[in-house]
XYZ file of C-alpha atoms in Angstrom:
719
model
C 20.753 29.264 198.886
C 19.048 31.970 200.509
C 16.438 31.345 202.989
C 13.106 32.682 203.278
C 14.058 34.555 206.511
C 17.298 35.703 204.900
C 15.128 36.779 202.060
C 12.345 38.630 203.962
C 15.377 40.468 205.928
C 16.874 41.930 203.166
C 13.719 43.173 201.483
C 12.818 44.874 205.154
C 16.041 46.838 205.217
C 14.335 48.359 201.809
C 11.071 49.336 203.846
C 11.882 50.710 207.216
C 8.400 52.200 207.858
C 6.402 49.472 207.291
C 3.307 48.789 209.467
C 3.817 45.637 210.968
C 1.534 42.915 211.049
C 1.718 40.484 213.535
C 0.752 36.986 213.376
C -0.444 35.631 216.919
C -0.639 31.922 217.745
C -3.310 30.845 220.484
C -4.514 27.137 220.802
C -8.266 26.097 221.770
C -10.069 22.934 221.763
C -12.555 22.190 218.989
C -16.100 21.791 219.973
C -16.931 17.783 219.206
C -14.009 16.563 220.530
C -12.104 17.087 217.730
C -9.047 17.587 218.951
C -6.498 20.865 219.684
C -6.570 23.541 217.446
C -3.822 26.241 216.282
C -5.088 30.255 215.388
C -2.932 32.249 213.816
C -4.481 35.587 213.604
C -3.321 38.470 211.408
C -3.029 42.194 213.207
C -1.237 45.293 213.073
C -2.164 46.487 216.374
C -4.376 49.552 214.786
C -8.136 49.728 214.237
C -10.066 48.878 211.017
C -9.493 52.134 209.532
C -5.996 51.069 209.292
C -6.704 47.287 206.876
C -3.617 44.634 208.170
C -1.062 44.632 205.075
C 1.827 42.373 203.930
C 5.133 43.678 204.134
C 8.793 42.377 204.410
C 8.463 42.014 208.298
C 4.536 40.896 208.448
C 5.323 38.206 206.085
C 8.245 37.193 208.537
C 6.271 37.217 211.127
C 3.878 35.143 209.625
C 6.652 32.803 208.616
C 7.403 32.541 212.374
C 4.180 31.330 213.519
C 3.998 28.897 210.759
C 7.476 27.835 212.350
C 5.693 27.431 215.495
C 2.264 25.352 214.101
C 4.297 23.202 211.709
C 6.620 21.888 214.371
C 3.311 21.356 216.561
C 1.580 19.425 213.523
C 4.467 17.341 212.653
C 4.571 16.563 216.353
C 0.431 15.531 216.585
C 0.260 17.962 218.939
C -2.570 19.489 216.714
C -5.299 18.526 214.450
C -5.848 21.636 212.287
C -4.283 25.169 211.625
C -6.596 28.304 210.612
C -5.845 31.956 210.155
C -8.270 35.161 210.323
C -7.797 38.652 210.777
C -8.905 41.400 213.467
C -11.879 42.427 213.739
C -13.390 43.604 210.238
C -10.631 43.205 208.564
C -8.936 40.121 207.300
C -5.963 41.273 205.283
C -5.718 43.387 202.496
C -2.514 42.256 200.390
C 0.633 43.283 200.123
C 1.989 46.822 201.191
C 1.964 48.992 198.437
C 4.270 51.946 200.064
C 6.899 49.293 200.022
C 6.326 48.477 196.405
C 6.966 51.897 195.342
C 10.133 52.070 197.102
C 11.705 49.080 195.092
C 14.307 49.955 192.174
C 15.684 47.363 191.139
C 14.423 44.045 189.413
C 15.857 41.923 192.004
C 14.199 43.230 194.939
C 11.007 43.332 193.238
C 11.729 39.358 192.593
C 12.460 38.567 196.156
C 9.070 40.819 197.257
C 7.355 37.980 194.980
C 8.974 34.785 196.111
C 9.062 35.712 199.732
C 5.288 36.176 199.423
C 4.956 32.457 197.989
C 7.566 30.926 200.337
C 5.571 31.749 203.367
C 2.245 31.410 201.820
C 2.700 27.678 200.011
C 4.652 26.541 204.004
C 0.723 26.396 204.360
C -0.335 23.861 202.203
C 2.774 21.834 203.198
C 1.831 20.986 206.811
C 0.824 17.887 208.233
C -2.330 18.939 209.089
C -5.549 20.412 207.400
C -5.708 24.599 207.255
C -8.482 26.497 207.505
C -8.645 30.086 205.982
C -11.773 32.311 207.996
C -12.442 35.644 206.086
C -13.714 37.475 208.812
C -13.975 40.714 206.949
C -12.257 42.701 204.061
C -9.845 40.695 202.223
C -7.630 41.661 199.236
C -4.829 40.631 197.129
C -2.342 38.744 199.219
C -5.329 38.248 201.739
C -7.381 36.821 199.574
C -4.323 34.607 198.224
C -2.892 33.404 201.662
C -6.253 31.741 202.024
C -6.197 29.531 198.888
C -3.034 28.188 199.851
C -5.115 26.599 202.701
C -7.309 23.605 202.602
C -10.915 24.880 203.521
C -12.058 28.349 203.337
C -15.424 30.124 205.190
C -16.534 33.523 204.614
C -18.722 35.668 206.741
C -22.098 37.046 205.406
C -21.021 40.576 206.541
C -17.930 40.545 204.365
C -18.114 44.163 202.468
C -14.994 44.080 200.296
C -13.314 40.764 198.514
C -11.114 40.945 195.359
C -8.073 40.498 193.511
C -7.353 44.549 192.492
C -3.966 43.860 191.304
C -4.523 44.076 187.256
C -6.566 47.477 188.225
C -3.091 49.034 189.917
C -1.238 47.541 186.906
C -0.008 43.675 188.681
C -0.876 40.569 188.684
C -2.097 38.192 191.659
C 1.502 37.257 192.218
C 1.292 35.048 195.735
C -0.908 32.290 194.306
C -3.562 33.806 192.709
C -3.667 33.253 188.908
C -2.536 29.484 189.797
C -4.365 28.739 192.601
C -7.982 30.705 192.103
C -8.475 28.787 188.192
C -7.883 25.247 189.822
C -10.274 26.219 192.768
C -13.372 27.591 191.173
C -12.844 27.140 187.016
C -11.113 29.364 184.642
C -14.025 31.349 183.833
C -14.982 32.546 187.023
C -11.274 32.996 187.806
C -11.033 35.400 184.928
C -14.038 37.138 186.292
C -12.250 37.875 189.656
C -8.887 38.538 188.549
C -9.587 40.300 184.665
C -13.167 41.534 184.875
C -14.009 42.621 188.255
C -10.714 44.342 188.344
C -10.843 46.033 184.901
C -14.478 47.164 186.011
C -13.268 49.883 188.473
C -12.074 47.054 190.775
C -15.162 45.678 191.579
C -15.457 44.115 194.787
C -17.485 40.982 195.900
C -19.556 40.377 199.205
C -19.163 37.059 201.223
C -22.427 35.795 199.325
C -20.736 35.789 196.341
C -17.448 34.518 197.686
C -19.267 31.608 199.091
C -21.653 31.356 195.646
C -18.426 31.274 193.554
C -17.256 28.486 195.181
C -13.982 30.746 196.944
C -15.115 29.740 200.064
C -16.464 26.426 201.256
C -19.184 27.619 204.156
C -20.802 31.002 204.860
C -21.588 32.206 208.108
C -23.369 35.588 209.928
C -21.049 38.006 210.821
C -22.344 38.086 214.550
C -20.797 34.557 215.646
C -18.614 33.819 212.468
C -15.614 32.868 214.179
C -17.744 30.180 216.760
C -19.747 29.327 213.740
C -16.482 28.461 211.454
C -14.690 26.813 214.388
C -17.863 24.129 214.689
C -17.728 23.751 210.849
C -13.929 22.978 211.363
C -14.543 20.349 213.549
C -17.302 18.592 212.155
C -14.659 18.604 208.703
C -11.997 17.193 210.661
C -14.283 14.501 212.656
C -15.171 13.675 209.046
C -19.156 14.629 209.545
C -18.939 17.251 206.857
C -17.202 16.015 203.753
C -16.537 19.209 201.026
C -16.735 18.266 197.321
C -15.040 20.230 195.115
C -16.108 20.373 191.421
C -14.776 18.340 188.436
C -12.999 21.183 186.223
C -12.917 20.945 182.842
C -9.003 21.253 181.708
C -10.009 20.969 177.696
C -11.660 23.731 175.404
C -13.316 25.345 178.468
C -10.503 26.407 179.746
C -8.527 27.879 176.436
C -12.053 29.451 175.830
C -11.922 31.133 179.523
C -8.681 32.560 178.474
C -10.018 34.047 175.032
C -12.716 35.511 177.113
C -9.944 37.487 179.550
C -8.544 38.541 176.545
C -11.773 40.037 174.969
C -12.574 41.764 178.289
C -8.854 42.961 178.664
C -8.587 44.250 174.635
C -12.093 45.811 175.204
C -10.957 47.889 178.234
C -7.432 48.438 177.860
C -7.180 47.432 174.224
C -3.596 46.082 174.557
C -2.174 49.376 176.479
C -1.342 47.922 179.981
C 0.240 44.858 180.050
C -0.989 43.227 183.440
C -4.151 41.421 182.123
C -2.432 39.877 179.443
C 0.436 38.520 181.798
C -2.061 37.608 184.312
C -4.080 35.440 181.473
C -0.556 33.999 180.319
C -0.416 32.381 183.738
C -4.205 31.313 184.371
C -3.155 29.565 180.509
C -0.145 28.267 181.987
C -2.304 26.551 185.227
C -4.635 24.743 182.908
C -2.796 21.079 183.268
C -2.199 21.690 186.892
C -3.936 19.700 189.182
C -4.740 20.878 192.501
C -2.501 22.108 194.957
C -3.337 19.461 197.549
C -2.396 16.686 194.665
C 1.236 18.016 194.760
C 1.168 19.676 190.958
C 4.306 21.437 190.126
C 3.809 24.858 191.718
C 7.217 25.613 191.876
C 7.096 26.512 187.954
C 3.868 28.173 187.732
C 4.731 30.422 190.772
C 8.113 31.271 189.265
C 5.945 33.065 186.278
C 3.862 34.846 188.951
C 7.161 35.923 190.097
C 8.648 36.925 187.111
C 5.397 38.864 186.217
C 5.140 40.490 189.216
C 9.100 41.652 189.016
C 8.438 43.237 185.426
C 5.642 44.922 186.314
C 6.457 46.135 189.364
C 9.409 47.885 187.601
C 7.242 48.711 184.659
C 5.641 52.415 184.362
C 1.932 51.174 184.364
C 2.161 50.373 187.692
C 3.800 52.874 188.966
C 1.104 55.069 187.211
C -1.712 52.798 188.782
C -0.141 53.541 192.212
C 0.047 57.464 191.613
C -3.585 57.220 190.298
C -4.481 55.176 193.341
C -3.003 57.753 195.659
C -4.769 60.637 194.099
C -8.404 59.150 194.494
C -7.389 57.590 197.769
C -5.379 60.613 200.105
C -5.356 63.870 197.621
C -9.180 63.416 196.641
C -9.875 63.713 200.457
C -7.677 66.684 201.032
C -8.162 69.033 198.248
C -5.326 71.743 197.237
C -5.955 75.079 197.686
C -9.504 74.352 199.977
C -10.166 76.969 202.909
C -10.441 76.108 206.460
C -13.447 73.876 206.778
C -14.116 75.513 210.054
C -15.370 78.658 207.800
C -18.168 76.490 206.142
C -21.810 77.357 207.250
C -24.146 74.779 207.782
C -26.740 73.811 204.654
C -30.336 72.960 206.050
C -31.925 73.582 202.755
C -31.469 73.392 198.920
C -32.844 74.933 195.841
C -32.844 73.882 192.387
C -33.384 76.510 189.596
C -34.510 74.152 186.812
C -36.470 70.987 186.578
C -34.879 69.245 183.319
C -33.011 66.146 183.635
C -29.561 67.512 185.293
C -31.420 69.804 187.608
C -33.732 66.407 188.720
C -30.341 64.494 188.808
C -28.845 66.993 191.418
C -31.949 66.921 192.967
C -31.929 63.762 193.965
C -28.444 63.657 194.993
C -29.048 66.228 197.357
C -31.885 65.111 199.410
C -30.030 61.393 199.253
C -26.936 62.561 200.539
C -27.577 65.733 202.615
C -31.188 64.435 203.785
C -32.247 68.361 203.606
C -35.486 69.828 202.007
C -34.766 70.445 198.007
C -36.775 72.641 196.211
C -36.942 72.939 192.573
C -38.577 75.637 190.277
C -38.471 76.268 186.693
C -40.841 78.583 183.908
C -43.851 76.861 184.509
C -45.361 74.075 186.692
C -45.747 71.514 184.228
C -41.955 70.906 183.927
C -41.522 71.196 188.044
C -43.697 68.404 188.549
C -41.760 66.412 185.601
C -38.571 67.072 187.675
C -40.415 65.951 190.884
C -41.500 63.199 189.278
C -38.613 62.096 188.123
C -36.666 62.480 191.159
C -39.674 60.590 192.938
C -39.076 57.592 190.348
C -35.613 57.210 190.920
C -36.657 56.810 194.426
C -38.710 54.095 193.421
C -36.072 52.278 191.639
C -33.447 52.354 194.708
C -36.692 50.673 196.767
C -36.946 47.823 194.341
C -33.497 47.313 193.473
C -33.147 47.562 197.725
C -30.996 50.325 198.485
C -33.388 51.880 200.473
C -36.300 50.570 202.527
C -40.161 51.943 202.487
C -39.624 54.424 205.748
C -36.296 55.831 203.688
C -38.020 55.976 200.298
C -40.715 57.812 201.580
C -38.966 60.423 203.860
C -36.585 61.155 200.704
C -39.912 61.711 198.813
C -41.045 64.024 201.210
C -37.741 65.967 200.988
C -37.973 66.865 197.587
C -40.767 69.537 196.107
C -41.054 72.334 193.598
C -42.735 75.587 193.692
C -43.119 78.043 190.899
C -42.272 80.999 193.217
C -38.847 81.837 193.786
C -39.040 83.639 196.812
C -41.321 80.991 198.340
C -39.190 78.349 197.456
C -35.970 80.243 198.117
C -36.610 82.347 200.949
C -34.989 80.053 203.627
C -32.436 78.185 201.463
C -28.795 78.156 202.192
C -27.511 76.698 198.837
C -29.001 76.929 195.459
C -27.626 75.852 192.487
C -28.615 76.718 188.903
C -29.054 73.993 186.063
C -30.402 76.221 183.429
C -29.448 76.532 179.721
C -25.793 77.475 178.897
C -25.685 81.147 177.678
C -24.383 83.869 180.154
C -27.443 86.065 179.786
C -29.899 83.585 180.739
C -27.550 82.731 183.891
C -27.064 86.156 185.214
C -30.561 86.903 184.957
C -31.013 83.652 187.349
C -28.953 84.894 189.844
C -30.361 88.392 189.887
C -33.805 86.898 190.542
C -32.563 84.163 193.162
C -30.308 86.866 194.906
C -33.567 89.145 195.171
C -34.940 86.192 197.515
C -32.517 84.069 199.076
C -31.091 84.735 202.918
C -27.717 87.268 203.221
C -25.553 83.962 204.039
C -26.969 81.920 200.974
C -24.461 80.173 198.892
C -25.229 80.775 194.834
C -23.788 77.951 192.415
C -23.527 77.505 189.112
C -23.279 74.053 187.347
C -21.947 75.777 184.141
C -19.496 73.699 182.249
C -18.001 76.597 180.158
C -18.712 79.497 181.290
C -17.085 82.459 183.190
C -18.225 82.275 186.933
C -16.771 85.409 187.514
C -18.786 87.096 184.518
C -22.090 85.527 185.749
C -21.856 86.906 189.263
C -20.448 90.539 188.008
C -23.925 91.844 187.847
C -24.914 90.904 191.562
C -24.590 92.827 194.963
C -22.730 89.815 196.432
C -20.353 88.252 193.678
C -18.483 86.720 196.909
C -21.412 84.111 197.515
C -20.906 82.964 194.342
C -19.065 79.777 193.180
C -18.768 77.438 190.321
C -19.936 73.533 191.070
C -19.621 71.352 188.050
C -20.746 68.425 187.938
C -20.270 65.648 185.425
C -22.844 63.399 183.751
C -24.017 60.721 184.776
C -23.959 62.722 188.236
C -24.684 59.656 190.423
C -21.730 57.570 188.655
C -18.660 60.245 187.854
C -17.169 61.434 191.460
C -15.768 64.739 190.297
C -16.802 67.741 190.804
C -14.898 70.815 189.621
C -15.413 73.955 191.964
C -14.739 77.136 190.764
C -13.519 80.222 192.560
C -14.360 83.214 190.727
C -12.326 86.691 191.381
C -14.807 87.600 194.270
C -15.585 84.360 195.775
C -14.599 84.473 199.651
C -13.488 81.712 201.539
C -16.486 81.011 203.751
C -18.290 80.360 200.497
C -15.771 78.286 199.192
C -15.411 76.370 202.128
C -19.235 75.841 202.540
C -18.973 74.181 198.709
C -16.485 72.291 199.855
C -18.190 70.501 202.631
C -21.438 70.301 200.563
C -19.107 68.235 198.045
C -18.022 65.978 200.780
C -21.258 65.558 202.325
C -22.138 64.849 198.757
C -19.353 62.157 198.716
C -17.643 63.644 195.439
C -14.109 64.002 194.362
C -13.654 68.108 194.786
C -10.864 69.708 193.038
C -10.098 73.602 193.074
C -10.092 75.310 189.916
C -9.321 78.859 188.433
C -12.484 80.468 186.608
C -10.869 79.871 183.264
C -12.671 78.719 180.052
C -14.207 75.259 180.155
C -12.152 74.928 183.362
C -10.133 71.515 183.505
C -11.846 68.200 182.214
C -13.732 69.955 179.021
C -10.927 72.390 178.083
C -8.477 69.123 177.751
C -11.499 66.824 176.636
C -12.110 69.777 173.934
C -8.493 70.093 172.564
C -7.913 66.337 172.502
C -11.401 66.203 170.313
C -10.923 69.141 168.338
C -7.533 67.794 167.136
C -9.440 64.332 165.879
C -11.857 66.242 164.494
C -9.604 68.458 162.426
C -7.277 65.623 160.971
C -10.742 64.371 159.694
C -11.602 67.595 158.461
C -8.049 67.810 156.808
C -8.465 64.373 154.906
C -8.004 61.473 157.322
C -10.773 58.896 157.554
C -12.855 58.542 160.633
C -11.579 55.135 161.398
C -8.159 55.729 161.356
C -8.454 58.810 163.394
C -10.375 56.904 165.823
C -7.876 54.211 165.792
C -4.605 56.302 166.870
C -5.659 56.489 170.049
C -6.611 53.259 170.867
C -3.015 52.385 172.542
C -4.248 55.060 175.448
C -6.809 52.220 176.458
C -9.748 55.155 176.914
C -12.966 53.869 178.139
C -14.087 54.854 174.784
C -13.375 56.273 171.406
C -13.076 59.853 170.913
C -16.480 60.120 168.346
C -18.173 57.729 170.620
C -18.002 59.906 173.543
C -18.873 62.971 171.402
C -21.975 60.714 171.407
C -22.704 60.578 174.738
C -21.843 63.815 175.451
C -23.874 65.186 172.519
C -22.742 66.965 169.627
C -24.583 69.969 170.150
C -22.829 70.675 173.560
C -19.577 69.337 172.133
C -20.150 72.125 169.724
C -21.286 74.630 172.405
C -17.798 73.987 174.388
C -15.786 74.072 171.294
C -17.314 77.609 170.193
C -16.752 78.898 173.945
C -13.007 77.925 173.367
C -12.672 79.385 170.185
C -14.057 82.528 171.387
C -11.356 82.418 174.536
C -7.974 80.702 172.615
C -8.667 81.143 168.635
C -5.406 79.946 167.958
C -5.537 76.741 169.458
C -9.325 75.556 169.506
C -11.329 74.989 166.072
C -14.597 75.209 165.217
C -15.512 71.874 163.037
C -17.077 72.776 160.043
C -18.004 68.819 159.922
C -18.985 69.253 163.541
C -21.700 71.854 162.775
C -23.000 70.577 160.097
C -23.334 67.106 161.677
C -25.476 69.214 164.572
C -27.035 71.371 161.617
C -28.693 68.204 160.341
C -29.979 66.886 164.014
C -27.690 63.844 164.111
C -26.879 62.275 167.445
C -23.605 61.428 166.156
C -21.319 60.196 164.007
C -22.192 56.087 164.199
C -25.102 54.018 163.567
C -25.646 50.695 165.215
C -27.240 47.555 164.199
C -28.350 44.404 165.297
C -26.831 42.410 162.301
C -23.162 44.189 163.105
C -23.524 43.161 166.884
C -24.107 47.031 167.799
C -20.572 48.047 167.280
C -20.417 51.382 165.696
C -20.512 51.722 162.148
C -19.929 55.057 160.161
C -23.561 56.593 159.506
C -23.939 56.751 155.556
C -25.912 59.902 156.210
C -22.875 61.785 158.082
C -20.414 60.325 155.604
C -22.362 62.258 153.013
C -22.312 65.500 155.063
C -18.538 64.854 155.548
C -16.183 67.703 153.486
C -12.443 66.480 154.154
C -9.214 67.903 152.244
C -6.875 65.662 150.869
C -3.640 65.537 154.056
C -4.163 62.060 154.903
C -2.004 60.910 157.845
C -1.011 57.405 159.321
C -2.533 56.491 163.014
C 0.998 57.497 164.484
C 1.127 60.826 162.808
C -2.824 61.418 164.429
C -1.385 60.141 168.005
C 1.735 62.392 168.139
C -0.715 65.304 166.921
C -3.483 64.951 169.553
C -0.511 63.733 172.170
C 1.289 66.841 171.407
C -1.564 69.476 171.262
C -3.210 68.003 174.995
C 0.985 68.256 176.582
C 0.744 72.007 175.327
C -2.784 72.491 176.993
C -1.497 70.896 179.932
C 1.566 73.217 180.117
C -0.786 76.215 179.762
C -3.073 75.343 182.466
C -0.355 75.079 184.790
C 1.425 78.294 183.562
C -1.953 79.978 184.119
C -2.953 78.393 187.458
C -5.625 76.771 186.536
C -4.879 74.062 189.165
C -2.573 73.922 191.772
C -0.306 70.996 190.454
C -0.256 68.464 187.366
C -1.395 65.967 189.706
C -5.021 67.729 190.162
C -5.467 67.282 186.317
C -4.851 63.882 186.540
C -7.430 63.198 189.152
C -9.733 65.327 187.483
C -9.748 62.982 184.232
C -9.875 60.105 186.280
C -12.481 60.872 188.429
C -14.588 63.207 186.045
C -13.778 61.306 182.313
C -12.932 57.650 183.319
C -9.608 58.226 182.270
C -7.757 55.023 182.729
C -5.917 53.932 185.980
C -2.798 52.790 184.339
C -2.549 55.914 182.454
C -2.466 57.658 185.870
C -4.783 60.059 184.352
C -2.592 61.521 181.403
C 0.469 63.512 182.854
C 2.541 60.521 183.449
C 1.762 59.058 180.163
C 2.848 62.053 178.401
C 6.067 61.821 180.666
C 6.755 58.078 179.833
C 6.132 58.438 175.983
C 8.629 61.593 175.698
C 5.833 64.330 174.729
C 5.767 66.351 177.795
C 9.648 67.346 177.049
C 8.937 67.419 173.151
C 6.260 69.660 173.945
C 7.148 71.740 177.098
C 10.846 71.283 177.464
C 10.245 69.187 180.646
C 8.430 66.532 182.465
C 4.974 67.086 184.738
C 5.905 64.914 187.244
C 8.847 64.866 189.638
C 11.028 61.826 189.153
C 9.809 58.851 191.289
C 6.253 60.502 191.381
C 4.419 57.844 188.870
C 7.622 56.181 187.901
C 10.631 53.898 189.298
C 12.637 56.459 191.701
C 16.156 56.994 190.139
């Protein structure tokens, strides 16, 4: 039989570049005369910007440390064992770089088994074990603590999660089995399924304690000292830790059913990870607790198999690909000029004081902390815009996101002025957010250029118009850039930065520097109609509208794309964007590419009738979307009725064709940038990796373009 050491040695050979985490053992005398204690510290030797992870060699080091403390415990030389992390970091789980390298199911199985074999030894020691969550803990970092007898957590802990389902995995080193048996299945479903699918929501230290994951909560400043005092009180019997009795009847089944409803609502059955995790949580119902010696072997074997199956599946590879896009590519935008060329921005002007302009003013003030001044066509509009910003700052104050002093400062930064010369005479960066019409925007830029300093950047928030044409009548068109935000501005990270024909490197570099200060994900795009997100979404929506116009029912057209697991259906998205804006963008793209982009007569009829969308919502129906009878009466349809599969094929073929053409045109540097845009600007699911991995995996890319969009191994199992 293969030993744990041999298993990990074999896995380590597949991953020679692992950043190895050491497991240092030191001994100390606990207070209150509680006895000699062994403390294991996980540390990869790097600062907190390089979090501690578990690869095969790291697990092997922990295994050796446990060998030592196991012998000491058996010999009666220690009364307990603790495990903690380096400053600010406990451990953030499996090293995903190693997971990506795996090519065989048996190697993936070994990773699951290796983690279990090491971690379960903590619950099998002859003395109590303690996990001290001193800093960020995720995935396997959380799970190693679940194998211990007791846990403490720091109030300063910034991030705690089991993010595996978000990436396309399951918590596979005990999380699916131990967490529901510790805090109950409903709370475990919230942590493992709901938080994960809610954009990988993180817990703070106090929440970890409130959920019952940790038994004690201490301040960050003297966290380890207080944890050791508490440990002594537990070991001497002074402190008794009571755990709640869990309902192993209908409540357990109801929690699993709730988890399935959450998963259905988020991924619509399109990604397997959440459902595999729920199967294990369901199986853990009759487990008792780890300390009672229940059959962990069988349950952990379920985690091993699920982990291996998912590691070898496309969704995980797409999830990891998406993770790298937002963590790495987003921080080094392809094609961005040298950041040394960027000019400082000490004052910002916003042309317009409507909702979008006001959102921008708030963002610039909060992130840049420089004066921001709004202008508009009359004082009443300006006052309303400034009032909106001040009101939003008051909301931040009420929520405790800023203190009174900061709120006062931010309010003082945002003002309005009717006179553009007085408003923008010393501005370094002016952005327009006025009506989406070329003549209006050209006039605004002409007025602004006449009053701003020579170095000032002129930015446009246009969603579909040509930035080159907008700048064409200016004396200095080289300082005009597209700066396209996505609504809601405070939530969606994407910023499409558009280089017009004459935009110079200094202006572009300044735009990227501002985007970074705004904490936005900036992607460089060519000045092409509707840029990236709106072009793809309009082609996607256009094909849905085409099949409805031709005769397919609204219900079938909508249901056809459910397997993509998008955050909302196409017509609900149209409602969010606004039918009038959707119509305007489709008209713009029809003008540019009439052979591919249509203008739906039914959509035009909906807009002309002043409808806010295709659906109505009622309390009687649980606020689920129902086709508005008035809209149904407006629809003029043909007699070509398609099946869901036929609709899906048409929509995906259209999207693949458009992406192929955009890459041929050089709208972005690579397919990766299209995926980054869709993930950060349209909420496209992580488990799809954006869109191109899905199109590659489903065979659509090759059917439409004759080749895959991505190189083998980039978002798939390496060959």
